[in-house]
GROMACS .gro file of C-alpha atoms in nm:
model
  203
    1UNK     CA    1   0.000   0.000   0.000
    2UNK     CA    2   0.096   0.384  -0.053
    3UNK     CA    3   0.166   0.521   0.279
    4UNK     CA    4   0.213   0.935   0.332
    5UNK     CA    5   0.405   1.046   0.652
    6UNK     CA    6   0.396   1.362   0.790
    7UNK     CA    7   0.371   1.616   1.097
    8UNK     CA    8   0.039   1.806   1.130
    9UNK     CA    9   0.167   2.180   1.071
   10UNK     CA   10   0.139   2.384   1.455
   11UNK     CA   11   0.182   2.703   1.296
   12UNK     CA   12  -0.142   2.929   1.364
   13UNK     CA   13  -0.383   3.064   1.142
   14UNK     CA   14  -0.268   3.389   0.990
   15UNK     CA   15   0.115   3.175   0.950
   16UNK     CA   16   0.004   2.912   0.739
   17UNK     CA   17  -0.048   3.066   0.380
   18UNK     CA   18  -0.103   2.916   0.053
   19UNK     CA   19   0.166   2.854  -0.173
   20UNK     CA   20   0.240   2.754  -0.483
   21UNK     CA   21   0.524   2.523  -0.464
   22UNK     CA   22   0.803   2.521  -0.713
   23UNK     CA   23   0.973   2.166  -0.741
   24UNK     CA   24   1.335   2.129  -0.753
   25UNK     CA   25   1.450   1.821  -0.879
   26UNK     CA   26   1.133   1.662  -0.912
   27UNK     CA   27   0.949   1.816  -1.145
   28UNK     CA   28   0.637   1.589  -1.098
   29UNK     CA   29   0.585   1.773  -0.774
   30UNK     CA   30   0.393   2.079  -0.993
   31UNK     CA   31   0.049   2.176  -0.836
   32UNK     CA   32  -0.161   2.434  -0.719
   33UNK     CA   33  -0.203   2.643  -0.410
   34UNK     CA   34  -0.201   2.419  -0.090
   35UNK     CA   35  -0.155   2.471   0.299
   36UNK     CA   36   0.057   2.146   0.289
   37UNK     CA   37   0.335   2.021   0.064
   38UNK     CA   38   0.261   1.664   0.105
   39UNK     CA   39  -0.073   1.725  -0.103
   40UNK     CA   40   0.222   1.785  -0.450
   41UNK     CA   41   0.354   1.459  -0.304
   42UNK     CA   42  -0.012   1.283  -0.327
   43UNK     CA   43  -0.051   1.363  -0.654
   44UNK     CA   44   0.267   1.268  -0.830
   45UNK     CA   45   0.251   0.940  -0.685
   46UNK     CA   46  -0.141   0.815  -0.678
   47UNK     CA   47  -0.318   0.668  -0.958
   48UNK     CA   48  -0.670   0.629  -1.087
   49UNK     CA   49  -0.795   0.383  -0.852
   50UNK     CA   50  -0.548   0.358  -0.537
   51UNK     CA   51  -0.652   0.329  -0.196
   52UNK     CA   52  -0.368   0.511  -0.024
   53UNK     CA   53  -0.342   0.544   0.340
   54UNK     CA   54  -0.179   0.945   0.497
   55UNK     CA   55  -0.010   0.906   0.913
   56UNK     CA   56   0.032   1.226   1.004
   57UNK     CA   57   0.158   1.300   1.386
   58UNK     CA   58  -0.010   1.578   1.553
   59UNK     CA   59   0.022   1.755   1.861
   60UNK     CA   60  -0.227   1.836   2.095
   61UNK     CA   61  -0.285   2.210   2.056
   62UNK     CA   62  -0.568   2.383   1.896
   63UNK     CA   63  -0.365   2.446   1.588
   64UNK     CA   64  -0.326   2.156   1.540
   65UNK     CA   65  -0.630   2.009   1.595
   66UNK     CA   66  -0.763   2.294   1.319
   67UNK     CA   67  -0.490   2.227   1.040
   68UNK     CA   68  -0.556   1.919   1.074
   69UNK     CA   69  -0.891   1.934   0.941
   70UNK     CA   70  -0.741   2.177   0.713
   71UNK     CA   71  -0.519   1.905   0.616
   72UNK     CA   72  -0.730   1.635   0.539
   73UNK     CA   73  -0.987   1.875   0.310
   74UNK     CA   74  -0.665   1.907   0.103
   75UNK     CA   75  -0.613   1.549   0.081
   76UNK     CA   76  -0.979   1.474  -0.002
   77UNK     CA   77  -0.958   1.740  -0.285
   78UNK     CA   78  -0.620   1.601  -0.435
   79UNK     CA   79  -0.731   1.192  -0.414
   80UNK     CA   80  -1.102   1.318  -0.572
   81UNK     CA   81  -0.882   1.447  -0.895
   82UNK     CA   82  -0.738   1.145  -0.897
   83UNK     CA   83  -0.976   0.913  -0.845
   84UNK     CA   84  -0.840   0.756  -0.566
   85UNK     CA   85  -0.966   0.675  -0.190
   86UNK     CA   86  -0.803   0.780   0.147
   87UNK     CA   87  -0.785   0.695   0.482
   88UNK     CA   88  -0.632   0.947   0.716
   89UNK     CA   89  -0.488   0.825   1.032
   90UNK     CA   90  -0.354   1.125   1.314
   91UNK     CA   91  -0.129   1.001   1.590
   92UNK     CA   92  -0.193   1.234   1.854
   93UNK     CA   93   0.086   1.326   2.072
   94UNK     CA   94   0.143   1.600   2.360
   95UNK     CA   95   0.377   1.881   2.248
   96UNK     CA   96   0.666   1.725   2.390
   97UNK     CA   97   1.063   1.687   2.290
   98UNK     CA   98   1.231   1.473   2.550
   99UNK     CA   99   1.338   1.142   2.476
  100UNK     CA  100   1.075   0.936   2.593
  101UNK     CA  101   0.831   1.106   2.422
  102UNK     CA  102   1.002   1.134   2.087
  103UNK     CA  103   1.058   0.748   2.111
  104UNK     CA  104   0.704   0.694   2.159
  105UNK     CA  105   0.656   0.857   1.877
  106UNK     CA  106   0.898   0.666   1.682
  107UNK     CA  107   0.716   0.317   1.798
  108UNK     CA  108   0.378   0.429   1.709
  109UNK     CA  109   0.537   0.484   1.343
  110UNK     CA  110   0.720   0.190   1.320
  111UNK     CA  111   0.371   0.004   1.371
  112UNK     CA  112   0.231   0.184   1.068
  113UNK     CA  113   0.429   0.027   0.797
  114UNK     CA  114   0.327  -0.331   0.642
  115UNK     CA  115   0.538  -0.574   0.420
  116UNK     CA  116   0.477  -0.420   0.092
  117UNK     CA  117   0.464  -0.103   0.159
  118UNK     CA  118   0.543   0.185  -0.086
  119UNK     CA  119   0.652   0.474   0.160
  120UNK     CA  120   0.628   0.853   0.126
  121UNK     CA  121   0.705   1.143   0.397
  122UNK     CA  122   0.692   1.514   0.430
  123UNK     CA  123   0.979   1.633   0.642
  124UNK     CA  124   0.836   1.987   0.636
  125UNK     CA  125   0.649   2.091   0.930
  126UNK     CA  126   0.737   1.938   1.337
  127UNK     CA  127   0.951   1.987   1.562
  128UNK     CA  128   1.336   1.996   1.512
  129UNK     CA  129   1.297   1.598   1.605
  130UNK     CA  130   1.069   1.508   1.386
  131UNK     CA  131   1.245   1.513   1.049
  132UNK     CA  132   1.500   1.287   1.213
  133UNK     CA  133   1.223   1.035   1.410
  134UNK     CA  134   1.017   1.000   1.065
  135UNK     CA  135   1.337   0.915   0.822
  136UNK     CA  136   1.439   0.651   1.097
  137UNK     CA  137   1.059   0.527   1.105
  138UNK     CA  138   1.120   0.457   0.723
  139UNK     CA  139   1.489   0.316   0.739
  140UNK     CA  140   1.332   0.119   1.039
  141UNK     CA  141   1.035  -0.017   0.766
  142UNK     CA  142   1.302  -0.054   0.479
  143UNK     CA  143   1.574  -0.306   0.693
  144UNK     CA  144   1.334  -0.507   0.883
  145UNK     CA  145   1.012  -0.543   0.681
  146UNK     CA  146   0.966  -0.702   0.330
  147UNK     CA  147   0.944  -0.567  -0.004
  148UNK     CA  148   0.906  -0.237   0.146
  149UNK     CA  149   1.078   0.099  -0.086
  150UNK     CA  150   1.124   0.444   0.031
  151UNK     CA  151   1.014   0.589  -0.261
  152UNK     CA  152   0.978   1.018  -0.225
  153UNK     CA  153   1.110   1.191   0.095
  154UNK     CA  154   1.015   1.587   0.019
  155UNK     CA  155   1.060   1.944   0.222
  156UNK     CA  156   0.905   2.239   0.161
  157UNK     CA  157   1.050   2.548   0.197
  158UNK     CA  158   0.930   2.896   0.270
  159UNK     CA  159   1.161   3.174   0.184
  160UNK     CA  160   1.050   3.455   0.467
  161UNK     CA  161   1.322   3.732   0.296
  162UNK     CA  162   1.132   3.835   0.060
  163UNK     CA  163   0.821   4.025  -0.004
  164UNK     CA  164   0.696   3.720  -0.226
  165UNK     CA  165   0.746   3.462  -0.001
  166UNK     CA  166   0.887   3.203  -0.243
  167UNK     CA  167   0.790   2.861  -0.164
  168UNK     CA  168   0.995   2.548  -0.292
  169UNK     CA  169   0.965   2.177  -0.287
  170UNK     CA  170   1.252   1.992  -0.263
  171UNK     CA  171   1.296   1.592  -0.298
  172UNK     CA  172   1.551   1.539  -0.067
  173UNK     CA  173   1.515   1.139  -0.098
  174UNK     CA  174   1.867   1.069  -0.235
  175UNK     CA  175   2.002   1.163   0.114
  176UNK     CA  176   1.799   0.866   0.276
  177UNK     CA  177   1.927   0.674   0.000
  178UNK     CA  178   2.292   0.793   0.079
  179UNK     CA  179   2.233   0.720   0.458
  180UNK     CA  180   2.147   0.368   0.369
  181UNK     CA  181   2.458   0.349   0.091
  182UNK     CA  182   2.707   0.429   0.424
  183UNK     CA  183   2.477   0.134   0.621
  184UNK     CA  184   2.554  -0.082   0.396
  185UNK     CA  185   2.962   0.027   0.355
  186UNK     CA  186   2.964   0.009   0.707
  187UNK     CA  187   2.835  -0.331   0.752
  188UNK     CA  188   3.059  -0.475   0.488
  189UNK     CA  189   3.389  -0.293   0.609
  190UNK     CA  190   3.445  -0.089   0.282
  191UNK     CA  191   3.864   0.015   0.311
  192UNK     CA  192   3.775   0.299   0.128
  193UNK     CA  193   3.435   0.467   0.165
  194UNK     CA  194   3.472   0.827   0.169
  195UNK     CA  195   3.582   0.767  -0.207
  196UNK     CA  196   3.308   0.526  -0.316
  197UNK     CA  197   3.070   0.847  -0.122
  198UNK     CA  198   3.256   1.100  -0.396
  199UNK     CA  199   3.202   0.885  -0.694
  200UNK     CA  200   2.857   0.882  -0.636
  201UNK     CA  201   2.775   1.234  -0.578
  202UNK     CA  202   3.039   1.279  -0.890
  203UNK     CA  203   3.273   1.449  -0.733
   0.00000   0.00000   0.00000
């Protein structure tokens, strides 16, 4: 199944905008306005008929709570153009950084993910944590489950220096890939991996 991870956006009303995102590296990320950069991320990857399931992790605050419904009118909108069902599952956490609670949050992902799983996650919005607990959630799903891919990891970023406010969408899913790459090095005691690292990125 196609499975969507993201944090619900605490940002409050007047903050979160619509944007227009402009893809870099990915240009299959085009779309609309949206609140949420994970909707770009929808579309690009569901077809006519999928039944796609979106885990988002949100805190318990009232802005939350109202982007999230916010949220999932956005997702609703994209799957009806595309002909394609949704379920929308929130894990709801308190607003909360230490350890213990970051690692619960980390388990509840973790239980999310099936063999067979095509994964996708929004790193945009969350805590400083979050972007780190999420891509571990999917490494987690990709070593230990089967016939599981990471297939799109995107952020989207608001530029705040300008008048504009230029919003871009990045795919930032070859750096998962390149975490994995050094995994793998490590495991198998490459003598030399800091050059096999610049080949790849064709240095």
């Amino acid at each position: 199944m196609k499975k969507f991870f993201l944090v619900t956006s605490h940002l409050p009303e007047d903050k979160l905008v619509e944007h227009s995102y402009e893809p870099v590296d990915n240009a299959n990320l085009v779309y609309g306005n949206v609140h949420f950069p994970i909707v770009p991320l929808i579309n690009a990857h569901v077809k006519n008929g999928d039944a796609i399931k979106v885990v988002t992790v949100t805190y318990d605050t009232p802005n939350c709570h109202r982007n999230l419904k916010l949220l999932e009118s956005e997702i609703s909108q994209v799957c009806a153009e595309n002909n394609a069902t949704y379920e929308l599952e929130s894990i709801e956490v308190p607003f909360d950084d230490s350890i213990k609670a970051i690692l619960n949050v980390y388990q509840q992902l973790i239980t999310r993910v099936e063999d067979g799983d095509d994964l996708y996650a929004d790193i945009t919005y969350g805590s400083k944590p979050m972007p780190i607990v999420l891509t571990m959630a999917l490494q987690y799903a990709y070593r230990i489950k089967e016939n599981v891919s990471i297939e799109c990891v995107i952020y989207g970023q608001i530029s705040h220096h300008k008048e504009t406010q230029d919003a871009k969408i990045y795919d930032v899913t070859a750096l998962v890939q390149l975490d994995e790459i050094v995994n793998l090095m490590a495991e198998g005691r490459v003598a030399d991996p800091a050059t096999v690292i610049n080949l790849l990125l064709g240095d």
